[in-house]
CSV table of C-alpha atoms in Angstrom, one decimal:
chain,number,residue,atom,x,y,z
A,1,MET,CA,89.4,7.5,63.9
A,2,LYS,CA,92.3,7.8,66.3
A,3,HIS,CA,94.2,11.1,66.2
A,4,GLU,CA,97.6,9.6,67.2
A,5,SER,CA,100.6,8.2,65.5
A,6,VAL,CA,100.9,4.5,64.6
A,7,TRP,CA,103.8,4.3,67.1
A,8,MET,CA,101.6,5.6,69.9
A,9,ALA,CA,98.8,3.2,69.0
A,10,THR,CA,101.1,0.2,69.0
A,11,SER,CA,103.1,0.8,72.2
A,12,GLN,CA,102.5,1.6,75.9
A,13,ARG,CA,103.3,5.1,77.0
A,14,ARG,CA,106.3,4.9,79.2
A,15,ALA,CA,107.6,7.2,81.9
A,16,GLY,CA,111.1,7.2,83.5
A,17,ARG,CA,111.9,7.6,87.2
A,18,SER,CA,110.8,10.5,89.3
A,19,ILE,CA,113.7,12.8,90.1
A,20,PRO,CA,114.6,12.3,93.7
A,21,GLY,CA,116.3,15.6,94.5
A,22,ASP,CA,119.5,17.5,93.7
A,23,LEU,CA,121.9,15.6,91.5
A,24,SER,CA,125.6,15.8,90.5
A,25,VAL,CA,126.5,14.0,87.3
A,26,ASP,CA,129.0,14.3,84.5
A,27,VAL,CA,126.4,15.2,81.8
A,28,CYS,CA,122.8,16.4,82.1
A,29,VAL,CA,120.7,15.8,79.0
A,30,VAL,CA,117.5,17.8,78.6
A,31,GLY,CA,115.1,15.9,76.4
A,32,ALA,CA,114.2,12.2,76.1
A,33,GLY,CA,113.7,12.0,72.4
A,34,ILE,CA,115.9,10.4,69.7
A,35,ALA,CA,118.7,13.0,70.0
A,36,GLY,CA,118.7,13.2,73.8
A,37,LEU,CA,118.6,9.4,74.6
A,38,THR,CA,121.1,8.6,71.9
A,39,ALA,CA,123.5,11.2,73.3
A,40,ALA,CA,123.0,9.8,76.8
A,41,TYR,CA,123.5,6.3,75.6
A,42,GLN,CA,126.7,7.1,73.8
A,43,LEU,CA,128.1,9.0,76.8
A,44,ALA,CA,127.1,6.2,79.2
A,45,VAL,CA,128.9,3.7,77.0
A,46,ALA,CA,132.0,6.0,77.2
A,47,GLY,CA,131.9,5.9,81.0
A,48,ARG,CA,130.2,9.2,81.8
A,49,THR,CA,127.5,9.5,84.5
A,50,VAL,CA,124.4,10.7,82.8
A,51,ALA,CA,121.0,12.1,83.9
A,52,VAL,CA,118.2,12.7,81.3
A,53,LEU,CA,115.4,15.1,82.2
A,54,ASP,CA,112.1,15.5,80.4
A,55,ASP,CA,108.8,17.0,81.4
A,56,GLY,CA,106.9,14.4,79.4
A,57,ALA,CA,107.1,10.6,78.9
A,58,ILE,CA,110.0,9.0,77.0
A,59,GLY,CA,109.7,10.0,73.3
A,60,ALA,CA,106.5,12.0,73.9
A,61,GLY,CA,107.7,15.0,71.9
A,62,MET,CA,108.2,15.0,68.1
A,63,THR,CA,109.9,11.7,68.0
A,64,GLN,CA,106.6,9.9,68.5
A,65,MET,CA,105.1,11.9,65.7
A,66,THR,CA,107.6,11.0,63.0
A,67,SER,CA,106.9,8.8,60.0
A,68,ALA,CA,110.0,6.9,61.0
A,69,HIS,CA,112.0,6.9,57.8
A,70,LEU,CA,115.7,6.2,58.1
A,71,SER,CA,117.1,7.7,55.0
A,72,TYR,CA,120.3,9.2,53.6
A,73,ALA,CA,118.4,10.8,50.7
A,74,ILE,CA,118.4,14.5,51.7
A,75,ASP,CA,114.9,16.0,51.8
A,76,ASP,CA,116.1,19.3,50.1
A,77,PHE,CA,118.1,17.4,47.5
A,78,TYR,CA,121.9,17.0,47.2
A,79,PHE,CA,122.2,19.3,44.3
A,80,GLU,CA,120.6,22.1,46.4
A,81,LEU,CA,122.8,21.2,49.4
A,82,GLU,CA,125.9,21.4,47.2
A,83,LYS,CA,125.2,25.0,46.3
A,84,LEU,CA,125.4,25.9,50.0
A,85,HIS,CA,128.0,23.5,51.4
A,86,GLY,CA,130.1,22.5,48.4
A,87,LEU,CA,131.3,19.0,47.3
A,88,GLU,CA,133.0,18.2,50.7
A,89,GLY,CA,129.8,19.2,52.5
A,90,ILE,CA,127.5,16.9,50.6
A,91,ARG,CA,130.0,14.0,51.0
A,92,LEU,CA,130.1,14.5,54.8
A,93,ALA,CA,126.3,14.8,54.8
A,94,ALA,CA,125.9,11.5,53.0
A,95,GLN,CA,128.5,9.9,55.2
A,96,SER,CA,126.9,11.1,58.4
A,97,HIS,CA,123.3,10.1,57.6
A,98,ARG,CA,124.4,6.7,56.5
A,99,ALA,CA,126.4,6.3,59.7
A,100,ALA,CA,123.3,7.2,61.7
A,101,ILE,CA,121.3,4.4,60.2
A,102,ASP,CA,124.3,2.0,60.8
A,103,ARG,CA,124.4,3.2,64.4
A,104,ILE,CA,120.7,2.6,65.1
A,105,GLU,CA,121.0,-0.9,63.6
A,106,ALA,CA,124.1,-1.6,65.7
A,107,ILE,CA,122.6,-0.4,68.9
A,108,ALA,CA,119.4,-2.3,68.4
A,109,ALA,CA,121.4,-5.5,67.8
A,110,ALA,CA,123.9,-5.0,70.6
A,111,GLU,CA,121.2,-4.1,73.2
A,112,GLY,CA,118.6,-6.6,72.0
A,113,ILE,CA,116.0,-3.9,71.3
A,114,ASP,CA,112.9,-5.3,69.6
A,115,CYS,CA,112.0,-2.3,67.5
A,116,ASP,CA,111.2,-3.9,64.1
A,117,PHE,CA,114.4,-2.6,62.5
A,118,SER,CA,114.8,-3.6,58.9
A,119,ARG,CA,116.8,-2.5,55.9
A,120,VAL,CA,114.6,-1.3,53.0
A,121,ASP,CA,115.2,0.5,49.8
A,122,GLY,CA,114.2,4.1,49.3
A,123,TYR,CA,112.8,5.7,46.1
A,124,LEU,CA,112.7,9.3,44.9
A,125,PHE,CA,110.1,9.6,42.1
A,126,LEU,CA,108.9,12.6,40.0
A,127,ALA,CA,106.0,14.6,41.3
A,128,GLU,CA,103.2,15.5,38.9
A,129,GLY,CA,104.2,18.6,36.9
A,130,ASP,CA,107.8,18.6,38.1
A,131,GLU,CA,110.7,19.1,35.6
A,132,THR,CA,111.7,15.8,34.0
A,133,GLY,CA,115.4,16.5,34.5
A,134,THR,CA,115.1,16.7,38.3
A,135,LEU,CA,115.9,13.1,38.9
A,136,GLU,CA,119.0,13.1,36.6
A,137,LYS,CA,120.3,16.3,38.3
A,138,GLU,CA,119.8,14.8,41.7
A,139,LEU,CA,121.4,11.4,40.8
A,140,ASP,CA,124.5,13.2,39.5
A,141,ALA,CA,124.8,15.1,42.8
A,142,VAL,CA,124.1,11.9,44.8
A,143,ASN,CA,126.9,10.1,43.0
A,144,ARG,CA,129.3,13.1,43.6
A,145,ALA,CA,128.4,12.8,47.3
A,146,GLY,CA,130.0,9.3,47.3
A,147,ILE,CA,126.8,7.3,47.2
A,148,ALA,CA,127.9,5.0,44.4
A,149,ASP,CA,125.2,2.4,44.9
A,150,ALA,CA,122.3,4.7,44.2
A,151,TYR,CA,121.0,4.4,40.6
A,152,MET,CA,118.1,5.1,38.3
A,153,ALA,CA,115.5,2.4,38.5
A,154,GLU,CA,113.4,2.5,35.3
A,155,LYS,CA,110.7,0.2,36.6
A,156,ALA,CA,110.4,1.2,40.3
A,157,PRO,CA,107.1,0.9,42.2
A,158,PHE,CA,106.2,4.5,41.3
A,159,GLY,CA,107.6,4.5,37.8
A,160,ARG,CA,111.1,5.8,37.0
A,161,ALA,CA,112.9,6.7,40.3
A,162,ILE,CA,116.2,7.0,42.0
A,163,ARG,CA,116.8,3.9,44.1
A,164,TYR,CA,118.7,4.3,47.4
A,165,PRO,CA,119.7,0.8,48.7
A,166,ARG,CA,119.8,-0.1,52.4
A,167,CYS,CA,117.8,2.7,54.0
A,168,GLY,CA,116.0,1.6,57.1
A,169,GLN,CA,112.8,1.6,59.1
A,170,PHE,CA,111.9,0.8,62.7
A,171,HIS,CA,109.4,1.5,65.5
A,172,PRO,CA,110.9,4.7,67.1
A,173,LEU,CA,109.2,4.5,70.5
A,174,ARG,CA,110.1,0.9,71.1
A,175,TYR,CA,113.7,1.8,70.1
A,176,LEU,CA,113.7,4.7,72.6
A,177,TYR,CA,112.4,2.5,75.4
A,178,GLY,CA,115.2,0.1,74.7
A,179,LEU,CA,117.7,2.9,74.7
A,180,ALA,CA,116.4,4.1,78.1
A,181,ASP,CA,116.9,0.5,79.5
A,182,ALA,CA,120.4,0.4,78.2
A,183,ILE,CA,121.2,3.8,79.8
A,184,GLU,CA,119.9,2.6,83.1
A,185,ARG,CA,121.9,-0.6,82.9
A,186,ARG,CA,125.1,1.5,82.6
A,187,GLY,CA,124.3,3.5,85.7
A,188,GLY,CA,122.5,6.4,84.0
A,189,ALA,CA,119.0,7.6,84.8
A,190,VAL,CA,116.0,8.9,82.8
A,191,TYR,CA,113.8,11.2,84.8
A,192,THR,CA,110.4,12.2,83.4
A,193,GLY,CA,107.8,14.6,84.8
A,194,ALA,CA,110.9,16.9,85.4
A,195,HIS,CA,110.2,20.3,83.6
A,196,VAL,CA,113.5,22.1,83.2
A,197,ASP,CA,112.9,25.8,84.2
A,198,SER,CA,116.4,27.1,83.5
A,199,ILE,CA,119.9,26.3,82.4
A,200,GLU,CA,122.4,28.6,83.9
A,201,GLY,CA,125.9,27.6,82.8
A,202,THR,CA,126.1,24.0,83.8
A,203,GLU,CA,123.5,24.1,86.5
A,204,VAL,CA,120.1,22.8,85.4
A,205,ARG,CA,117.0,23.6,87.5
A,206,ALA,CA,113.8,21.6,87.4
A,207,GLY,CA,111.4,23.0,90.0
A,208,ASN,CA,113.2,22.9,93.3
A,209,VAL,CA,115.8,20.4,92.1
A,210,LYS,CA,119.3,21.4,90.9
A,211,VAL,CA,121.4,19.2,88.7
A,212,ARG,CA,125.1,20.2,88.7
A,213,CYS,CA,127.2,18.8,85.9
A,214,ARG,CA,130.2,19.3,83.8
A,215,ASP,CA,128.3,19.4,80.5
A,216,VAL,CA,124.7,20.0,79.4
A,217,VAL,CA,123.1,18.7,76.3
A,218,VAL,CA,119.9,20.5,75.2
A,219,ALA,CA,117.9,18.1,72.9
A,220,THR,CA,114.4,19.5,73.1
A,221,ASN,CA,113.6,19.7,69.4
A,222,VAL,CA,113.8,23.5,69.7
A,223,PRO,CA,116.3,24.8,72.2
A,224,VAL,CA,114.9,26.2,75.4
A,225,ASN,CA,118.2,27.6,76.7
A,226,ASP,CA,118.4,30.8,74.7
A,227,ARG,CA,116.0,33.3,73.1
A,228,PHE,CA,117.8,34.3,69.9
A,229,ALA,CA,120.9,32.4,68.9
A,230,LEU,CA,119.4,29.7,66.6
A,231,HIS,CA,115.8,30.7,66.2
A,232,THR,CA,116.5,33.2,63.4
A,233,LYS,CA,118.3,30.5,61.4
A,234,GLN,CA,115.4,28.0,61.3
A,235,ALA,CA,111.6,28.0,60.8
A,236,PRO,CA,108.8,25.7,62.1
A,237,TYR,CA,106.6,23.8,59.7
A,238,MET,CA,103.7,21.5,60.4
A,239,THR,CA,103.4,18.3,58.4
A,240,TYR,CA,100.5,15.8,58.3
A,241,ILE,CA,100.2,12.1,58.0
A,242,VAL,CA,97.4,9.6,57.3
A,243,GLY,CA,97.5,5.9,58.0
A,244,LEU,CA,95.3,3.6,55.9
A,245,ARG,CA,94.7,-0.1,56.4
A,246,VAL,CA,96.0,-2.3,53.6
A,247,PRO,CA,96.1,-6.1,53.3
A,248,ARG,CA,99.3,-7.6,54.7
A,249,GLY,CA,101.9,-7.7,51.9
A,250,ALA,CA,99.8,-5.8,49.4
A,251,ILE,CA,102.5,-3.1,49.2
A,252,PRO,CA,106.2,-4.0,49.6
A,253,SER,CA,108.2,-2.6,52.5
A,254,LEU,CA,110.0,0.5,51.1
A,255,LEU,CA,110.5,4.2,51.7
A,256,ALA,CA,109.4,6.7,49.0
A,257,TRP,CA,109.3,10.4,48.4
A,258,ASP,CA,108.3,12.5,45.4
A,259,THR,CA,110.0,15.7,44.2
A,260,GLY,CA,107.1,18.0,45.0
A,261,ASP,CA,107.3,21.1,47.3
A,262,PRO,CA,105.8,20.2,49.7
A,263,TYR,CA,106.6,16.6,49.0
A,264,HIS,CA,104.8,13.4,49.8
A,265,TYR,CA,106.4,10.6,51.7
A,266,ILE,CA,105.4,7.0,52.1
A,267,ARG,CA,106.2,3.8,54.1
A,268,ILE,CA,104.5,0.7,55.4
A,269,ALA,CA,104.1,-0.1,59.1
A,270,PRO,CA,103.4,-3.8,60.0
A,271,CYS,CA,100.6,-4.1,62.5
A,272,GLU,CA,98.8,-7.1,64.1
A,273,ASP,CA,96.5,-8.2,61.3
A,274,ASP,CA,97.1,-5.9,58.4
A,275,ASP,CA,99.6,-3.3,57.4
A,276,VAL,CA,99.2,0.5,57.7
A,277,LEU,CA,100.1,2.6,54.7
A,278,ILE,CA,101.7,5.8,56.0
A,279,VAL,CA,101.5,8.8,53.7
A,280,GLY,CA,102.5,12.3,54.7
A,281,GLY,CA,102.8,15.8,53.3
A,282,GLU,CA,100.7,19.0,53.0
A,283,ASP,CA,103.3,21.0,55.0
A,284,HIS,CA,102.7,24.6,56.0
A,285,LYS,CA,104.4,27.2,58.3
A,286,SER,CA,103.3,26.5,61.9
A,287,GLY,CA,100.5,28.8,63.0
A,288,GLN,CA,99.9,30.1,59.5
A,289,ALA,CA,97.0,27.9,58.2
A,290,ASP,CA,93.6,27.0,59.5
A,291,ASP,CA,92.5,24.4,56.9
A,292,GLN,CA,94.0,21.3,58.5
A,293,PRO,CA,90.9,19.1,57.7
A,294,ALA,CA,91.2,19.9,54.0
A,295,ARG,CA,94.9,19.0,54.1
A,296,TYR,CA,94.1,15.6,55.5
A,297,ALA,CA,91.4,15.1,52.9
A,298,ARG,CA,93.9,16.0,50.1
A,299,LEU,CA,96.4,13.5,51.5
A,300,GLU,CA,93.8,10.8,51.5
A,301,ALA,CA,92.7,11.6,48.0
A,302,TRP,CA,96.3,11.6,46.8
A,303,THR,CA,96.8,8.2,48.4
A,304,ARG,CA,93.7,6.5,47.1
A,305,ALA,CA,94.5,7.7,43.5
A,306,ARG,CA,97.8,5.7,43.7
A,307,PHE,CA,96.9,2.8,46.1
A,308,PRO,CA,93.5,1.5,45.1
A,309,MET,CA,93.8,-1.4,47.6
A,310,ALA,CA,93.9,1.1,50.5
A,311,GLY,CA,91.1,0.6,53.0
A,312,GLU,CA,89.8,2.9,55.8
A,313,VAL,CA,91.8,5.7,57.3
A,314,VAL,CA,92.6,4.4,60.8
A,315,LEU,CA,95.0,7.0,62.0
A,316,GLN,CA,95.9,10.6,61.3
A,317,TRP,CA,98.4,12.8,63.1
A,318,GLY,CA,100.6,15.9,62.6
A,319,GLY,CA,104.1,16.8,63.7
A,320,GLN,CA,106.3,19.9,63.6
A,321,VAL,CA,109.7,20.0,61.8
A,322,MET,CA,112.3,22.7,62.1
A,323,GLU,CA,113.7,23.7,58.7
A,324,THR,CA,117.1,25.4,58.8
A,325,ILE,CA,118.1,28.0,56.2
A,326,ASP,CA,120.9,25.7,54.9
A,327,TYR,CA,119.1,22.3,55.1
A,328,LEU,CA,121.3,20.8,57.8
A,329,ALA,CA,120.8,20.4,61.6
A,330,PHE,CA,122.6,22.5,64.2
A,331,SER,CA,124.5,20.0,66.4
A,332,GLY,CA,127.4,20.9,68.7
A,333,ARG,CA,128.4,23.6,71.2
A,334,ASN,CA,125.8,26.3,71.8
A,335,PRO,CA,127.2,29.6,70.4
A,336,GLY,CA,129.1,31.3,73.2
A,337,ASP,CA,129.1,28.3,75.6
A,338,GLU,CA,132.0,25.9,76.3
A,339,HIS,CA,130.1,23.2,78.1
A,340,VAL,CA,126.5,23.5,76.7
A,341,TYR,CA,125.6,21.6,73.6
A,342,VAL,CA,122.5,21.8,71.5
A,343,HIS,CA,120.8,19.7,68.8
A,344,THR,CA,118.0,21.2,66.6
A,345,GLY,CA,116.9,21.9,63.0
A,346,ASP,CA,116.2,18.4,61.8
A,347,SER,CA,114.8,19.6,58.5
A,348,GLY,CA,112.4,16.7,58.0
A,349,MET,CA,115.1,14.1,58.8
A,350,GLY,CA,114.7,13.9,62.5
A,351,LEU,CA,115.7,10.3,63.2
A,352,THR,CA,119.0,10.4,61.3
A,353,HIS,CA,119.8,14.0,62.1
A,354,GLY,CA,119.0,13.3,65.8
A,355,THR,CA,121.2,10.2,65.8
A,356,LEU,CA,124.2,11.7,64.0
A,357,GLY,CA,123.9,14.9,66.1
A,358,ALA,CA,124.0,12.8,69.3
A,359,MET,CA,127.0,10.9,68.0
A,360,LEU,CA,128.8,14.2,67.2
A,361,ILE,CA,127.9,15.8,70.6
A,362,ALA,CA,129.2,12.7,72.4
A,363,ASP,CA,132.4,12.9,70.5
A,364,LEU,CA,132.9,16.6,71.4
A,365,ILE,CA,132.3,15.9,75.1
A,366,THR,CA,134.7,13.0,75.2
A,367,GLY,CA,137.3,14.8,73.0
A,368,THR,CA,137.0,12.4,70.1
A,369,PRO,CA,137.8,14.0,66.7
A,370,ASN,CA,134.7,14.0,64.4
A,371,PRO,CA,134.9,15.1,60.7
A,372,TRP,CA,131.3,16.4,60.8
A,373,ALA,CA,131.8,19.0,63.5
A,374,ALA,CA,132.2,22.1,61.2
A,375,LEU,CA,129.4,21.0,58.9
A,376,TYR,CA,126.8,20.9,61.8
A,377,ASP,CA,128.3,23.6,64.0
A,378,PRO,CA,125.4,25.6,65.5
A,379,GLY,CA,127.6,28.7,65.3
A,380,ARG,CA,128.1,28.5,61.5
A,381,LYS,CA,127.1,31.5,59.4
A,382,PRO,CA,125.7,30.2,56.1
A,383,ALA,CA,126.4,33.2,53.9
A,384,ARG,CA,125.1,31.4,50.8
A,385,ALA,CA,121.7,31.0,52.4
A,386,VAL,CA,121.2,34.8,53.0
A,387,SER,CA,118.1,35.0,50.8
A,388,GLU,CA,116.4,32.2,52.8
A,389,PHE,CA,117.4,33.9,56.0
A,390,LEU,CA,115.8,37.2,55.0
A,391,SER,CA,112.7,35.5,53.7
A,392,GLU,CA,112.0,33.5,56.8
A,393,ASN,CA,112.7,36.4,59.2
A,394,LEU,CA,110.5,38.8,57.1
A,395,ASN,CA,107.8,36.2,57.5
A,396,VAL,CA,108.3,36.3,61.3
A,397,ALA,CA,108.2,40.0,61.4
A,398,ARG,CA,104.8,40.0,59.6
A,399,GLN,CA,103.3,37.8,62.3
A,400,TYR,CA,103.6,40.5,64.9
A,401,ALA,CA,100.9,42.5,63.1
A,402,LYS,CA,98.3,40.0,64.5
A,403,HIS,CA,98.6,41.9,67.8
A,404,PHE,CA,96.6,44.7,66.1
A,405,GLY,CA,94.0,42.6,64.3
A,406,GLY,CA,90.5,41.9,65.3
A,407,GLY,CA,89.5,38.6,67.0
A,408,GLU,CA,88.2,35.6,65.1
A,409,VAL,CA,85.1,35.7,67.4
A,410,SER,CA,83.5,38.5,69.4
A,411,ALA,CA,82.3,36.3,72.2
A,412,PRO,CA,83.2,32.9,73.6
A,413,HIS,CA,79.7,31.4,72.9
A,414,GLU,CA,80.5,31.6,69.2
A,415,ILE,CA,83.1,28.8,69.5
A,416,LEU,CA,81.9,25.3,69.0
A,417,PRO,CA,82.7,22.7,71.8
A,418,GLY,CA,86.1,21.2,71.3
A,419,GLU,CA,87.4,24.2,69.3
A,420,GLY,CA,89.4,27.3,70.0
A,421,ALA,CA,89.6,30.8,68.6
A,422,LEU,CA,91.2,34.2,69.2
A,423,MET,CA,89.1,36.9,70.8
A,424,ARG,CA,90.1,40.6,71.3
A,425,ARG,CA,89.5,42.0,74.7
A,426,GLY,CA,90.5,45.7,74.7
A,427,ALA,CA,94.2,45.8,73.7
A,428,HIS,CA,94.7,42.1,74.3
A,429,GLN,CA,94.4,39.0,72.1
A,430,ILE,CA,92.8,36.1,74.1
A,431,ALA,CA,93.1,32.4,73.2
A,432,VAL,CA,89.8,30.9,74.1
A,433,TYR,CA,89.2,27.1,74.1
A,434,ARG,CA,85.7,25.7,74.6
A,435,ASP,CA,86.0,22.1,75.9
A,436,PRO,CA,83.6,19.3,74.8
A,437,SER,CA,81.4,19.9,77.9
A,438,GLY,CA,81.0,23.6,77.0
A,439,ASP,CA,83.3,25.1,79.6
A,440,TYR,CA,85.7,27.8,78.5
A,441,VAL,CA,89.5,28.2,79.1
A,442,GLU,CA,90.9,31.6,78.4
A,443,ARG,CA,94.6,32.3,78.2
A,444,SER,CA,96.7,35.1,76.8
A,445,ALA,CA,97.3,34.5,73.1
A,446,VAL,CA,100.8,35.9,73.3
A,447,CYS,CA,103.6,33.4,73.1
A,448,PRO,CA,105.9,33.8,76.2
A,449,HIS,CA,109.0,33.2,74.0
A,450,LEU,CA,109.2,36.4,71.9
A,451,GLY,CA,105.6,37.7,71.9
A,452,CYS,CA,104.0,36.4,68.7
A,453,VAL,CA,100.2,35.7,68.7
A,454,VAL,CA,99.4,32.0,68.7
A,455,GLN,CA,97.0,30.3,66.2
A,456,TRP,CA,94.5,27.5,66.9
A,457,ASN,CA,95.3,24.2,65.1
A,458,ARG,CA,91.9,22.6,64.5
A,459,THR,CA,93.0,19.0,64.1
A,460,GLU,CA,95.9,18.9,66.6
A,461,LYS,CA,93.9,20.8,69.2
A,462,THR,CA,96.9,23.0,69.9
A,463,TRP,CA,97.9,26.6,70.0
A,464,ASP,CA,100.8,27.1,67.6
A,465,CYS,CA,103.2,30.0,67.5
A,466,PRO,CA,103.7,31.2,63.9
A,467,CYS,CA,107.1,32.7,64.6
A,468,HIS,CA,109.5,30.2,66.3
A,469,GLY,CA,107.5,27.0,66.7
A,470,SER,CA,106.3,27.0,70.3
A,471,ARG,CA,103.2,24.9,70.8
A,472,PHE,CA,100.7,24.7,73.6
A,473,ASP,CA,97.9,22.3,74.3
A,474,ALA,CA,94.2,23.4,74.3
A,475,GLN,CA,94.6,24.4,78.0
A,476,GLY,CA,97.6,26.6,77.2
A,477,THR,CA,100.2,24.2,78.7
A,478,VAL,CA,103.5,24.4,76.8
A,479,ILE,CA,104.3,21.2,74.8
A,480,ASN,CA,107.1,22.4,72.5
A,481,GLY,CA,109.8,25.0,72.8
A,482,PRO,CA,111.4,27.5,72.5
A,483,ALA,CA,108.8,28.8,75.0
A,484,ASN,CA,109.5,27.2,78.3
A,485,ARG,CA,106.4,28.1,80.2
A,486,ASP,CA,102.6,28.1,79.7
A,487,LEU,CA,100.5,30.8,78.1
A,488,ASP,CA,99.8,33.5,80.7
A,489,ALA,CA,96.5,34.1,82.3
A,490,ALA,CA,94.1,36.0,80.1
A,491,ALA,CA,93.6,39.7,80.7
A,492,GLU,CA,90.6,40.2,82.9
A,493,ARG,CA,87.4,41.9,81.8
A,494,ARG,CA,87.2,45.5,82.9
A,495,LYS,CA,84.3,46.1,85.2
A,496,GLN,CA,82.1,49.0,84.0
A,497,PRO,CA,81.3,51.6,86.6
A,498,ARG,CA,77.7,51.5,87.8
A,499,ALA,CA,75.5,54.3,86.8
A,500,ALA,CA,74.8,56.8,89.5
């Protein structure tokens, strides 16, 4: 079975240009995912010169790990969102997420991007054991938010459910490749293999290259340009997805979610011969679980109980989502900066949050009024979410105790090939990976962002930080911020003095 997303399996990995040397542009965008490329495209259309920098391939971060739902049904429920943001807040949230779907559809059509975009209906159905009144309470809030066409469907595919007309789905990587082409046609450039080491004001450094610009957009899933400003207001969660083969047309094209916590989410992806049924869930705090195989097994069992026609599991993959304490993304000016903009905190709705955040940031840079600016302002202080703020940050504080714990193994040979584990060496925690050939890779287990001890993820083969979401591959190379460099070299073994 392949451990990759259906989007990775059905498209060719694509790089951009190699950065030629020092640059001077109007806007430098850091990150070639959905938010970064959409912002670059919007700004290029507005006549700005744009350079996009990413250390990986186009879309090779969390965008390629999404389930690719395009929905305006808020993951955390409109009735919960209303408690924090009021009636005007939920109206703006609904308006902005619907506008994001419209914008993706419009761009795909205008630029001729073959990304399998289609309009499909979404369904919110009751999870087992959930309160029977949840759907009614949510539908009331949805209607107050101005979504007049949502309604209770008594005979939906999953029983009684709220139906959300005209949601959407697409192939996210093919869409991003089309966006990159459109940016290039307008004089912009997408540079990959360009690791951004620092952002000082509006000067971006990538190795020996300097990019000078008027404005910087940091769209790296988790910001890499500051250490504290936003990280205390959001928390990283891993989510898992299985893809099962089903006969073409056996399940209608739709989006679906249940009301559980964590919830399950469902969609169909058309492939060459059959369809792939995508089912996700089993979320947990990043770096705070070591039972990933059991989570995949539970997802498969849940799926087979509801879809008896499902065949073999052909794909499985995991991704990380940043959950904000008030359920909405942070998009706009970085706190304390006039010309640095950030997008983060997608809260399980990365494709619509990333698109609307890019639309908002482009408007701020071009001086175009945008009614969503205050709602998504990264500097907002959500006083009504103080209990969530305290809970998440107490959780982070507890993670530092791992510095003083024992190792998971006492010697490297206890680790199976292809696995990793923590090992204590004196005062130091060591992240040890044993590759399939039996060789060992030892790195410091301390995340270089703010010093938490990383945890091995058995199925993703990554080292995950339980505090702020940094992730590193098995070799210790950084693959997700806020850390912006690799795990340090491991502390060396002390040599014992020879006996006289």
